[in-house]
CSV table of C-alpha atoms in Angstrom, one decimal:
chain,number,residue,atom,x,y,z
A,1090,MET,CA,-0.1,0.3,0.2
A,1091,THR,CA,1.3,3.5,-0.5
A,1092,GLY,CA,1.4,6.1,2.1
A,1093,TRP,CA,-1.0,8.5,3.0
A,1094,THR,CA,-2.0,11.3,0.4
A,1095,MET,CA,-2.2,15.3,2.0
A,1096,ALA,CA,-5.7,14.8,1.6
A,1097,GLU,CA,-6.2,11.7,4.0
A,1098,LYS,CA,-3.0,13.2,6.0
A,1099,ASN,CA,-5.2,16.4,6.6
A,1100,MET,CA,-8.0,14.4,7.4
A,1101,LEU,CA,-6.1,12.5,10.4
A,1102,ALA,CA,-4.7,16.1,11.8
A,1103,VAL,CA,-7.8,17.8,11.9
A,1104,ALA,CA,-9.3,14.2,13.7
A,1105,ALA,CA,-6.8,14.4,16.0
A,1106,ALA,CA,-6.9,17.7,16.8
A,1107,ALA,CA,-10.4,18.0,18.1
A,1108,ALA,CA,-10.4,15.0,20.9
A,1109,PRO,CA,-10.5,16.5,24.3
A,1110,SER,CA,-7.2,16.8,26.2
A,1111,VAL,CA,-6.8,17.6,29.6
A,1112,HIS,CA,-7.1,21.6,30.9
A,1113,ASN,CA,-7.3,21.8,26.8
A,1114,THR,CA,-3.3,21.1,26.8
A,1115,ARG,CA,-3.2,18.7,24.0
A,1116,PRO,CA,-0.3,16.6,25.3
A,1117,TRP,CA,0.4,15.0,21.9
A,1118,THR,CA,1.8,14.9,18.3
A,1119,LEU,CA,1.2,12.8,15.7
A,1120,GLU,CA,3.5,12.1,13.4
A,1121,LEU,CA,2.4,10.6,9.8
A,1122,GLY,CA,4.3,7.7,8.0
A,1123,GLY,CA,6.1,8.3,4.8
A,1124,GLU,CA,5.3,5.1,2.6
A,1125,ARG,CA,3.2,3.6,5.0
A,1126,ARG,CA,0.4,3.8,5.9
A,1127,VAL,CA,0.6,4.9,10.1
A,1128,ALA,CA,-0.1,7.0,12.0
A,1129,GLU,CA,1.2,7.3,15.4
A,1130,ILE,CA,1.2,9.8,19.0
A,1131,TYR,CA,3.6,10.2,21.1
A,1132,GLU,CA,2.6,11.7,24.0
A,1133,LEU,CA,4.5,15.5,24.9
A,1134,LEU,CA,5.7,15.7,28.5
A,1135,ASP,CA,6.7,19.7,28.3
A,1136,ARG,CA,2.5,19.8,28.3
A,1137,ALA,CA,3.0,18.4,31.8
A,1138,LEU,CA,0.2,19.5,34.5
A,1139,PRO,CA,2.7,18.3,38.0
A,1140,ARG,CA,0.0,20.0,40.4
A,1141,HIS,CA,-3.7,18.2,39.4
A,1142,ASP,CA,-1.3,15.2,37.1
A,1143,PRO,CA,1.4,14.3,38.9
A,1144,LEU,CA,1.9,11.3,37.5
A,1145,GLY,CA,0.8,12.2,33.7
A,1146,ARG,CA,-2.4,9.4,34.0
A,1147,ASP,CA,-4.8,12.7,32.5
A,1148,ARG,CA,-2.1,12.7,29.8
A,1149,LEU,CA,-2.2,9.7,28.8
A,1150,ILE,CA,-6.1,9.8,28.6
A,1151,SER,CA,-6.2,12.5,26.6
A,1152,CYS,CA,-3.4,10.7,24.1
A,1153,GLY,CA,-6.1,7.3,24.2
A,1154,ALA,CA,-8.6,9.8,23.3
A,1155,ALA,CA,-6.5,11.5,20.3
A,1156,LEU,CA,-5.5,8.0,18.7
A,1157,GLU,CA,-9.8,7.0,19.9
A,1158,HIS,CA,-10.0,9.7,16.8
A,1159,VAL,CA,-6.9,8.7,14.7
A,1160,ARG,CA,-8.4,5.2,13.8
A,1161,VAL,CA,-11.7,6.6,13.3
A,1162,ALA,CA,-10.7,8.9,10.8
A,1163,ALA,CA,-8.3,6.5,9.2
A,1164,ASN,CA,-11.7,3.7,8.9
A,1165,VAL,CA,-13.8,6.6,7.2
A,1166,LEU,CA,-11.1,7.1,4.4
A,1167,GLY,CA,-11.8,3.3,3.8
A,1168,ASN,CA,-9.0,1.1,5.6
A,1169,MET,CA,-9.1,-1.7,7.8
A,1170,THR,CA,-7.2,-0.6,10.9
A,1171,THR,CA,-5.3,-2.2,13.6
A,1172,THR,CA,-4.5,0.0,16.7
A,1173,GLU,CA,-1.4,-0.8,19.4
A,1174,LEU,CA,-0.4,0.9,22.3
A,1175,PHE,CA,3.1,1.5,23.2
A,1176,PRO,CA,4.0,-0.6,19.8
A,1177,ASP,CA,7.7,0.4,19.9
A,1178,VAL,CA,9.1,0.8,23.5
A,1179,THR,CA,13.0,2.5,21.9
A,1180,GLN,CA,10.9,5.4,20.0
A,1181,SER,CA,10.7,8.1,23.6
A,1182,GLY,CA,7.4,9.2,23.7
A,1183,LEU,CA,5.1,6.6,21.4
A,1184,ALA,CA,2.1,6.1,23.1
A,1185,GLY,CA,0.2,4.5,20.7
A,1186,ARG,CA,-0.2,3.7,16.5
A,1187,VAL,CA,-2.8,3.0,13.5
A,1188,THR,CA,-2.0,0.6,11.0
A,1189,ALA,CA,-4.0,0.3,7.5
A,1190,THR,CA,-4.0,-2.9,6.6
A,1191,GLY,CA,-6.4,-2.9,4.0
A,1192,LYS,CA,-8.6,-1.5,2.0
A,1193,ALA,CA,-12.3,-1.7,3.7
A,1194,GLU,CA,-15.5,-0.1,3.9
A,1195,PRO,CA,-15.9,2.5,6.3
A,1196,SER,CA,-18.8,1.0,9.3
A,1197,ASP,CA,-21.9,3.1,10.2
A,1198,ALA,CA,-21.0,3.4,13.6
A,1199,ASP,CA,-17.3,5.2,12.7
A,1200,LEU,CA,-19.3,7.3,10.1
A,1201,ALA,CA,-21.5,8.6,12.2
A,1202,ALA,CA,-19.1,9.2,15.1
A,1203,HIS,CA,-16.5,11.2,12.9
A,1204,GLY,CA,-18.7,13.0,12.2
A,1205,ALA,CA,-19.6,13.9,15.9
A,1206,MET,CA,-16.2,14.8,16.2
A,1207,SER,CA,-16.5,18.7,15.1
A,1208,ARG,CA,-19.8,18.7,17.5
A,1209,ARG,CA,-18.4,17.1,20.4
A,1210,ARG,CA,-17.9,19.8,23.9
A,1211,SER,CA,-17.6,19.9,27.2
A,1212,HIS,CA,-20.8,20.6,28.3
A,1213,ARG,CA,-20.2,22.4,31.6
A,1214,GLY,CA,-23.9,23.8,32.3
A,1215,PRO,CA,-27.4,21.7,33.6
A,1216,PHE,CA,-28.8,19.2,31.6
A,1217,ARG,CA,-32.9,18.6,30.5
A,1218,ARG,CA,-34.5,16.6,33.8
A,1219,THR,CA,-35.3,14.5,30.3
A,1220,ARG,CA,-33.6,10.8,31.7
A,1221,VAL,CA,-31.6,8.8,29.4
A,1222,SER,CA,-33.3,6.2,28.6
A,1223,THR,CA,-31.9,2.7,29.5
A,1224,GLY,CA,-31.9,1.3,26.1
A,1225,LEU,CA,-30.4,4.4,24.5
A,1226,THR,CA,-28.0,4.6,27.6
A,1227,ALA,CA,-26.7,0.4,26.1
A,1228,ARG,CA,-26.7,1.6,22.3
A,1229,ILE,CA,-24.2,4.6,23.3
A,1230,LEU,CA,-22.4,1.5,25.9
A,1231,ALA,CA,-22.1,-0.4,22.7
A,1232,ALA,CA,-19.8,1.8,21.3
A,1233,ASN,CA,-17.0,0.9,23.5
A,1234,ARG,CA,-15.0,-1.8,21.8
A,1235,THR,CA,-11.7,-1.3,23.8
A,1236,ASP,CA,-10.2,-4.3,25.7
A,1237,GLY,CA,-9.7,-4.0,29.6
A,1238,VAL,CA,-11.9,-1.2,30.3
A,1239,GLU,CA,-15.1,-1.9,31.7
A,1240,LEU,CA,-18.6,0.8,32.1
A,1241,ARG,CA,-20.9,1.1,35.0
A,1242,VAL,CA,-23.5,3.5,34.7
A,1243,VAL,CA,-23.8,5.3,38.4
A,1244,GLY,CA,-27.0,4.1,40.0
A,1245,ASP,CA,-29.5,5.9,42.8
A,1246,ALA,CA,-27.8,3.7,45.5
A,1247,ASP,CA,-24.1,4.7,44.2
A,1248,ALA,CA,-25.0,8.4,44.2
A,1249,GLU,CA,-24.1,9.2,47.6
A,1250,ALA,CA,-20.6,7.3,47.4
A,1251,VAL,CA,-19.4,9.8,44.3
A,1252,ALA,CA,-21.1,12.9,45.7
A,1253,ASN,CA,-18.6,12.2,48.4
A,1254,VAL,CA,-15.9,11.6,46.3
A,1255,LEU,CA,-17.1,14.7,44.5
A,1256,GLY,CA,-17.6,17.1,47.4
A,1257,HIS,CA,-14.3,16.2,49.5
A,1258,SER,CA,-12.0,16.2,46.0
A,1259,ALA,CA,-13.7,19.5,45.3
A,1260,LEU,CA,-13.1,20.7,49.1
A,1261,VAL,CA,-9.4,19.6,48.5
A,1262,LEU,CA,-8.7,21.5,45.1
A,1263,ARG,CA,-10.6,24.4,45.6
A,1264,ASN,CA,-7.7,25.1,49.3
A,1265,ASP,CA,-4.9,23.7,46.4
A,1266,GLY,CA,-3.3,27.4,46.0
A,1267,ALA,CA,-0.3,25.7,43.7
A,1268,TYR,CA,-3.2,23.9,41.9
A,1269,GLN,CA,-5.4,27.4,41.6
A,1270,ARG,CA,-2.3,29.0,39.6
A,1271,GLU,CA,-1.9,26.0,37.8
A,1272,LEU,CA,-5.2,25.9,36.8
A,1273,ASN,CA,-5.2,29.7,36.1
A,1274,ALA,CA,-2.0,29.6,33.9
A,1275,TRP,CA,-3.7,27.9,31.6
A,1276,THR,CA,-6.8,29.6,32.0
A,1277,SER,CA,-7.6,31.8,27.9
A,1278,SER,CA,-8.7,35.0,27.7
A,1279,VAL,CA,-10.7,33.9,25.0
A,1280,ARG,CA,-14.1,32.0,25.4
A,1281,ASP,CA,-13.4,29.4,22.9
A,1282,PRO,CA,-9.8,28.6,23.0
A,1283,LEU,CA,-7.8,26.6,20.4
A,1284,PRO,CA,-6.6,23.0,21.1
A,1285,GLY,CA,-3.5,23.3,23.6
A,1286,ASP,CA,-4.5,26.7,24.4
A,1287,GLY,CA,-5.9,25.7,27.3
A,1288,VAL,CA,-9.2,26.1,29.2
A,1289,SER,CA,-12.1,28.9,28.6
A,1290,ALA,CA,-12.1,32.2,30.6
A,1291,ALA,CA,-16.1,31.1,30.7
A,1292,THR,CA,-15.5,28.3,33.2
A,1293,ARG,CA,-15.2,30.9,36.1
A,1294,ARG,CA,-18.9,31.3,35.8
A,1295,THR,CA,-19.2,28.2,36.2
A,1296,ALA,CA,-18.9,27.9,39.7
A,1297,THR,CA,-21.4,25.0,40.7
A,1298,LEU,CA,-20.7,21.5,41.7
A,1299,PRO,CA,-21.2,18.6,40.0
A,1300,TRP,CA,-21.7,20.7,36.5
A,1301,VAL,CA,-18.1,22.0,36.6
A,1302,GLY,CA,-15.0,19.9,35.9
A,1303,LEU,CA,-12.9,22.2,36.9
A,1304,VAL,CA,-12.7,23.2,40.7
A,1305,ARG,CA,-12.1,27.1,41.3
A,1306,ALA,CA,-11.0,29.1,44.3
A,1307,THR,CA,-15.0,30.4,43.9
A,1308,THR,CA,-16.5,27.3,43.2
A,1309,ALA,CA,-19.1,26.5,44.9
A,1310,VAL,CA,-19.3,22.5,46.2
A,1311,PRO,CA,-23.3,21.8,47.6
A,1312,ASP,CA,-24.1,19.9,50.5
A,1313,LEU,CA,-24.1,16.4,50.8
A,1314,PRO,CA,-28.5,16.0,50.2
A,1315,THR,CA,-27.8,18.7,47.4
A,1316,LEU,CA,-25.4,16.5,45.0
A,1317,VAL,CA,-26.6,13.4,44.8
A,1318,GLU,CA,-29.8,14.6,43.9
A,1319,ARG,CA,-27.8,16.7,40.8
A,1320,LEU,CA,-26.4,13.3,40.4
A,1321,ARG,CA,-29.5,10.9,40.6
A,1322,ALA,CA,-30.4,13.8,37.3
A,1323,GLU,CA,-27.9,13.0,35.3
A,1324,LEU,CA,-26.6,9.6,33.3
A,1325,LEU,CA,-23.2,8.8,35.0
A,1326,VAL,CA,-20.4,6.5,33.7
A,1327,LEU,CA,-17.7,5.2,35.7
A,1328,VAL,CA,-15.3,4.0,33.2
A,1329,GLN,CA,-12.4,2.0,35.3
A,1330,THR,CA,-9.0,-0.8,34.0
A,1331,PRO,CA,-8.1,-4.1,35.5
A,1332,ASP,CA,-5.1,-2.0,36.5
A,1333,ASP,CA,-3.1,1.2,36.7
A,1334,GLY,CA,-0.6,1.2,33.9
A,1335,PRO,CA,0.0,3.7,31.4
A,1336,ALA,CA,-1.8,1.3,28.6
A,1337,ASP,CA,-4.9,1.2,31.0
A,1338,HIS,CA,-4.9,5.2,30.9
A,1339,MET,CA,-4.7,4.8,27.5
A,1340,ARG,CA,-7.6,2.7,26.8
A,1341,ALA,CA,-9.8,4.6,29.2
A,1342,GLY,CA,-9.2,7.5,27.1
A,1343,MET,CA,-10.1,5.4,24.2
A,1344,ALA,CA,-12.9,4.6,25.7
A,1345,VAL,CA,-14.6,7.5,27.0
A,1346,GLU,CA,-13.9,8.9,23.7
A,1347,ALA,CA,-15.6,6.3,21.5
A,1348,VAL,CA,-19.0,6.2,23.8
A,1349,TRP,CA,-18.5,10.2,24.1
A,1350,LEU,CA,-19.1,10.6,20.8
A,1351,ALA,CA,-21.8,8.0,20.2
A,1352,ALA,CA,-23.4,9.8,22.7
A,1353,VAL,CA,-22.5,13.3,21.1
A,1354,GLY,CA,-24.1,11.7,17.7
A,1355,ALA,CA,-27.6,10.5,19.8
A,1356,GLY,CA,-28.2,13.7,20.3
A,1357,LEU,CA,-26.4,14.5,24.2
A,1358,ALA,CA,-23.7,16.2,25.6
A,1359,GLY,CA,-21.7,15.5,28.2
A,1360,ALA,CA,-18.3,16.2,29.7
A,1361,VAL,CA,-15.5,14.1,31.6
A,1362,LEU,CA,-14.1,14.7,35.1
A,1363,THR,CA,-10.9,13.0,36.0
A,1364,GLN,CA,-9.7,15.4,39.3
A,1365,PRO,CA,-11.5,14.1,41.5
A,1366,PHE,CA,-9.9,10.7,40.9
A,1367,GLN,CA,-6.3,12.9,41.4
A,1368,VAL,CA,-7.0,13.3,45.8
A,1369,ARG,CA,-5.7,9.9,46.3
A,1370,GLU,CA,-8.0,9.4,49.5
A,1371,SER,CA,-10.7,10.0,47.1
A,1372,ARG,CA,-10.5,7.5,44.9
A,1373,ALA,CA,-9.2,4.9,47.1
A,1374,GLY,CA,-12.6,5.6,49.2
A,1375,LEU,CA,-14.2,5.6,45.8
A,1376,ILE,CA,-12.5,1.7,44.6
A,1377,GLU,CA,-14.2,0.3,48.5
A,1378,ALA,CA,-17.1,1.8,49.0
A,1379,LEU,CA,-18.7,0.7,45.4
A,1380,ASN,CA,-16.8,-2.5,45.9
A,1381,LEU,CA,-14.7,-2.0,42.6
A,1382,ASN,CA,-12.5,-4.8,40.9
A,1383,GLY,CA,-10.7,-2.5,39.5
A,1384,PHE,CA,-9.6,1.2,39.5
A,1385,PRO,CA,-11.6,4.4,38.0
A,1386,GLN,CA,-10.3,6.6,35.7
A,1387,ILE,CA,-13.3,9.1,34.3
A,1388,LEU,CA,-16.8,9.8,35.2
A,1389,LEU,CA,-18.4,11.0,32.1
A,1390,ARG,CA,-21.7,12.5,32.7
A,1391,LEU,CA,-24.2,12.8,29.9
A,1392,GLY,CA,-27.6,14.2,29.5
A,1393,PHE,CA,-30.4,16.5,27.1
A,1394,PRO,CA,-28.1,19.9,26.6
A,1395,ARG,CA,-30.4,23.0,28.0
A,1396,HIS,CA,-28.5,25.2,26.6
A,1397,HIS,CA,-25.1,25.6,24.6
A,1398,SER,CA,-22.7,26.3,27.7
A,1399,GLU,CA,-19.2,24.2,25.9
A,1400,GLU,CA,-15.5,24.5,26.0
A,1401,ARG,CA,-13.1,21.8,24.8
C-alpha cells in the first residue's frame, strides 16, 4: 500500500486535533508515515500539569482519546486498521499507533463517530430533566470496543458514594493554591480557545458541582443531599480498568471517547471528570465504597443539553 495522500493526512490531523484533553493542553503530536500508512501519537511530556496530574495519568487518557479519533478517521478513509499501544519501546514518547492493513468500507458507527467529532464539546452546564432511557444508554455504551475497560452506570444507590468523592475532592482542590495557580495558567482569555491553548475563561462563571469539571477557588460546593439529587438526575458512567498502568490509561481514553462520540451522535451532551480521582483518598474511598474490582479513571456525565455552555 502507498502512503497517506495530503488530503488523508489533513483529515487525520483534523481528527486528532478535535480530541479532548486535560485542561485543553493537547499533550500529543501526530506523526504520519511516509511510504507506510501508519499514524502515531506521541506523548508530549512538556505539556505536563505537575499539580493536577503528577503521574501523567490524565495526559495519557488524553492521548488515548486522540488515538481513538485517528483510528476512526483512518477507518472512514476506507481502511481496515490495527491499533497498538506502546508498540516500540525504543521510540521515546510513542504512545499509540494506527496502521492501515487493507481496504474496507467504513462502518455506520465510524461514520457517525467521525461526524460527531466537530460537535463534541465539554458541557459544563445543567442538563434537561429528561432522563436518558435504558435502551439509549445501552446503545451508547456499546460503542466501546476497547478491551480491558469496564463501563459502569452509576445507579441511584451509588450516587451518595460518588457525591462524597466529588465533594471532598472539590474542597481539597479549591484550597490548593498551587493547583489553582496551575489552572489559572492554563485558562485562556478567549471564550473558545484553540486546541492546546487551555480552557475557556467562561468556565470561571460556572460555579457549582457537579456541573463543572474544573474546581476553582470560587467554586461553590453543594451540600451532600443536593449533590446526590443532581447526580441522580444525570447519566453517569464510571470508566474503570483492571490495572493502573500507562496502557490502562490509554485504553480508558479510547473507550470514553468512543462512548462520548456515540452520545453526541445520539443528541446528548457530555463532559468528563478526572480531577476527583487525582485526590488519592477520594479514589481509594470510591473503590471501597462501590466495591470496585479495578481502578476508576474517568467519570463521564451525559444528558440532554439545555443550552450551549461549552468548551473543549
